[in-house]
Structures are given as structure tokens and as C-alpha cells.
């Protein structure tokens, strides 16, 4: 699914970018990591949601690894 129409970035690309760079905390930083920048800004809430989702997934993985 396309998340950022202006930069033709789909949710898989955004997720892969976020997974590979856990320090990314803002939609603008996510755009920079993908080699582009926000234009219209309509995707910013969706990218913020993806940042939160990936952060939560990483926390679960870390907690499971620590439990082993
Ligand atoms: S949809 Fe992402 S900047 Fe316009």
C-alpha cells in the first residue's frame, strides 16, 4: 500500500527503513532515511503510526530475546 504518494513510498519500504534504523523517531527523519523529504505532509500521521508500530514490534522482540 502506498503511504507517501508524493515520494512513491509504500508501507513495506517505510517499514524496512524503520526496522533498519531504530533511532528514527519522526516522520521527517524517516523521509530523510529513504532519501527524500516530506512534500504535502499528508503521509506524516501514517508514517508516525508506522514508527510506533515498528518500535513496539522491536520492543517485543527485545523482551523475548531477554527472556531466553
Ligand atoms: S504524501 Fe508524503 S509528502 Fe505527500
Coordinates of N, CA, C and O and ligand atoms in Angstrom, one line a residue:
X1 N 0.8 -1.2 0.0 CA 0.0 0.0 0.0 C 0.9 1.2 0.0 O 1.8 1.3 0.8
X2 N 0.6 2.2 -0.9 CA 1.3 3.4 -0.9 C 1.0 4.3 0.3 O -0.2 4.5 0.7
X3 N 2.0 4.7 1.0 CA 1.9 5.5 2.2 C 2.1 7.0 1.8 O 1.4 7.9 2.2
X4 N 3.2 7.2 1.1 CA 3.6 8.6 0.7 C 3.5 8.7 -0.8 O 4.3 8.2 -1.5
X5 N 2.4 9.3 -1.2 CA 2.2 9.4 -2.7 C 3.2 10.3 -3.3 O 3.7 10.0 -4.4
X6 N 3.5 11.4 -2.7 CA 4.5 12.4 -3.2 C 5.8 11.8 -3.6 O 6.4 12.1 -4.5
X7 N 6.3 10.8 -2.7 CA 7.6 10.2 -2.9 C 7.5 8.8 -3.4 O 8.5 8.1 -3.4
X8 N 6.3 8.3 -3.7 CA 6.1 6.9 -4.1 C 6.7 5.9 -3.2 O 7.5 5.1 -3.6
X9 N 6.4 6.0 -1.9 CA 6.9 5.1 -0.9 C 5.8 4.3 -0.3 O 4.8 4.8 0.1
X10 N 5.9 2.9 -0.4 CA 4.9 2.1 0.1 C 5.2 1.7 1.6 O 6.3 2.0 2.1
X11 N 4.2 1.0 2.2 CA 4.4 0.7 3.6 C 5.5 -0.3 3.8 O 6.2 -0.2 4.9
X12 N 5.8 -1.2 2.9 CA 6.9 -2.1 3.0 C 8.2 -1.4 3.0 O 9.1 -1.6 3.9
X13 N 8.4 -0.4 2.2 CA 9.6 0.4 2.1 C 9.8 1.2 3.4 O 10.9 1.2 4.0
X14 N 8.7 1.8 3.9 CA 8.8 2.5 5.2 C 9.2 1.6 6.3 O 10.1 1.9 7.1
X15 N 8.5 0.4 6.4 CA 8.8 -0.5 7.5 C 10.3 -1.0 7.4 O 10.9 -1.1 8.4
X16 N 10.7 -1.3 6.2 CA 12.1 -1.8 6.1 C 13.1 -0.7 6.5 O 14.1 -1.0 7.2
X17 N 12.8 0.5 6.2 CA 13.7 1.7 6.6 C 13.7 1.8 8.1 O 14.7 2.0 8.7
X18 N 12.5 1.7 8.7 CA 12.4 1.9 10.1 C 13.1 0.7 10.9 O 13.7 0.9 11.9
X19 N 12.9 -0.5 10.4 CA 13.5 -1.6 11.0 C 15.0 -1.6 11.0 O 15.6 -2.0 12.0
X20 N 15.5 -1.1 9.9 CA 17.0 -1.0 9.8 C 17.6 0.2 10.5 O 18.8 0.3 10.6
X21 N 16.8 1.1 11.0 CA 17.3 2.3 11.7 C 16.4 2.7 12.9 O 15.6 3.6 12.8
X22 N 16.6 1.9 14.0 CA 15.7 2.1 15.1 C 15.8 3.5 15.8 O 14.9 3.8 16.6
X23 N 16.8 4.3 15.4 CA 16.9 5.6 16.0 C 15.9 6.6 15.4 O 15.7 7.7 15.9
X24 N 15.3 6.2 14.3 CA 14.4 7.1 13.6 C 13.1 7.3 14.5 O 12.5 6.4 14.8
X25 N 12.9 8.6 14.8 CA 11.8 8.9 15.7 C 10.7 9.8 15.2 O 9.7 10.1 15.8
X26 N 10.9 10.4 14.0 CA 10.0 11.3 13.4 C 9.7 11.0 11.9 O 10.6 10.4 11.3
X27 N 8.6 11.4 11.4 CA 8.3 11.1 10.0 C 9.3 11.9 9.1 O 9.7 11.3 8.1
X28 N 9.8 13.0 9.5 CA 10.7 13.7 8.7 C 12.1 13.0 8.6 O 12.7 12.9 7.6
X29 N 12.5 12.4 9.8 CA 13.7 11.6 9.8 C 13.5 10.3 8.9 O 14.4 9.9 8.3
X30 N 12.3 9.7 8.9 CA 12.0 8.6 8.1 C 12.2 9.0 6.6 O 12.8 8.2 5.8
X31 N 11.6 10.1 6.3 CA 11.8 10.6 4.9 C 13.3 10.7 4.5 O 13.7 10.3 3.5
X32 N 14.0 11.3 5.4 CA 15.5 11.5 5.1 C 16.2 10.2 4.9 O 17.0 10.0 4.0
X33 N 15.8 9.2 5.8 CA 16.4 7.9 5.7 C 16.1 7.2 4.4 O 16.8 6.3 3.9
X34 N 14.9 7.6 3.8 CA 14.5 7.0 2.5 C 15.0 7.8 1.3 O 14.7 7.6 0.2
X35 N 15.8 8.9 1.6 CA 16.4 9.7 0.6 C 15.5 10.7 0.0 O 15.6 11.1 -1.2
X36 N 14.5 11.1 0.7 CA 13.5 12.1 0.2 C 13.1 13.0 1.4 O 13.7 12.9 2.5
X37 N 12.2 13.9 1.1 CA 11.7 14.7 2.2 C 10.2 14.9 2.0 O 9.6 14.8 0.9
X38 N 9.5 15.3 3.1 CA 8.0 15.5 3.1 C 7.7 16.6 2.1 O 8.4 17.6 2.1
X39 N 6.6 16.4 1.4 CA 6.2 17.5 0.5 C 4.8 18.0 0.9 O 4.8 19.1 1.5
X40 N 3.8 17.3 0.7 CA 2.4 17.8 1.0 C 2.2 17.5 2.5 O 1.4 18.2 3.1
X41 N 2.8 16.5 3.1 CA 2.7 16.3 4.5 C 1.5 15.4 4.9 O 1.3 15.0 6.1
X42 N 0.7 14.9 3.9 CA -0.5 14.1 4.3 C -0.1 12.7 4.8 O -0.9 12.1 5.5
X43 N 1.1 12.3 4.5 CA 1.5 10.9 5.0 C 2.1 11.0 6.4 O 2.4 9.9 7.0
X44 N 2.3 12.1 6.9 CA 3.0 12.2 8.2 C 2.3 11.4 9.3 O 3.0 10.7 10.1
X45 N 1.0 11.5 9.5 CA 0.4 10.7 10.5 C 0.5 9.2 10.3 O 0.8 8.5 11.3
X46 N 0.4 8.8 9.1 CA 0.6 7.3 8.8 C 2.0 6.9 9.1 O 2.2 5.8 9.6
X47 N 3.0 7.7 8.7 CA 4.4 7.3 9.0 C 4.6 7.3 10.5 O 5.3 6.5 11.0
X48 N 4.0 8.3 11.2 CA 4.2 8.3 12.7 C 3.6 7.0 13.3 O 4.2 6.5 14.2
X49 N 2.5 6.6 12.7 CA 1.9 5.3 13.2 C 2.8 4.1 12.9 O 3.0 3.2 13.8
X50 N 3.4 4.1 11.7 CA 4.4 3.0 11.4 C 5.6 3.1 12.3 O 6.1 2.0 12.8
X51 N 6.1 4.2 12.7 CA 7.2 4.4 13.6 C 6.8 3.7 14.9 O 7.6 2.9 15.5
X52 N 5.6 4.0 15.4 CA 5.2 3.5 16.7 C 5.0 1.9 16.6 O 5.4 1.2 17.5
X53 N 4.4 1.5 15.5 CA 4.3 0.0 15.3 C 5.6 -0.7 15.3 O 5.8 -1.7 16.0
X54 N 6.6 -0.2 14.5 CA 7.9 -0.9 14.4 C 8.6 -0.8 15.8 O 9.2 -1.8 16.2
X55 N 8.4 0.3 16.5 CA 9.1 0.5 17.8 C 8.5 -0.6 18.8 O 9.2 -1.2 19.5
X56 N 7.2 -0.8 18.7 CA 6.5 -1.7 19.6 C 7.0 -3.2 19.2 O 7.2 -4.0 20.1
X57 N 7.0 -3.4 17.9 CA 7.5 -4.8 17.5 C 8.9 -5.0 18.0 O 9.2 -6.1 18.4
X58 N 9.8 -4.0 17.8 CA 11.2 -4.2 18.3 C 11.2 -4.4 19.8 O 12.1 -5.2 20.3
X59 N 10.4 -3.8 20.5 CA 10.4 -3.9 22.0 C 10.0 -5.4 22.4 O 10.5 -6.0 23.3
X60 N 9.0 -5.9 21.6 CA 8.6 -7.3 21.9 C 9.7 -8.3 21.6 O 10.0 -9.2 22.4
X61 N 10.4 -8.1 20.5 CA 11.5 -8.9 20.1 C 12.6 -8.9 21.1 O 13.1 -9.9 21.5
X62 N 12.9 -7.7 21.6 CA 13.9 -7.5 22.6 C 13.6 -8.2 23.9 O 14.4 -8.9 24.5
X63 N 12.3 -8.0 24.3 CA 11.8 -8.7 25.5 C 11.9 -10.2 25.4 O 12.3 -10.9 26.4
X64 N 11.5 -10.7 24.3 CA 11.5 -12.2 24.1 C 12.9 -12.7 24.1 O 13.2 -13.7 24.6
X65 N 13.8 -11.9 23.5 CA 15.2 -12.4 23.4 C 15.8 -12.3 24.8 O 16.6 -13.2 25.2
X66 N 15.4 -11.4 25.6 CA 15.9 -11.3 27.0 C 15.4 -12.4 27.9 O 16.1 -12.8 28.9
X67 N 14.2 -12.9 27.5 CA 13.6 -13.9 28.3 C 14.2 -15.3 28.1 O 14.1 -16.2 28.9
X68 N 14.9 -15.4 26.9 CA 15.6 -16.7 26.6 C 16.8 -17.0 27.5 O 17.5 -16.2 27.9
Ligands
LIG1 S1 2.1 12.0 0.7 FE1 4.0 12.1 1.7 S2 4.7 14.1 1.4 FE2 2.8 14.0 0.3

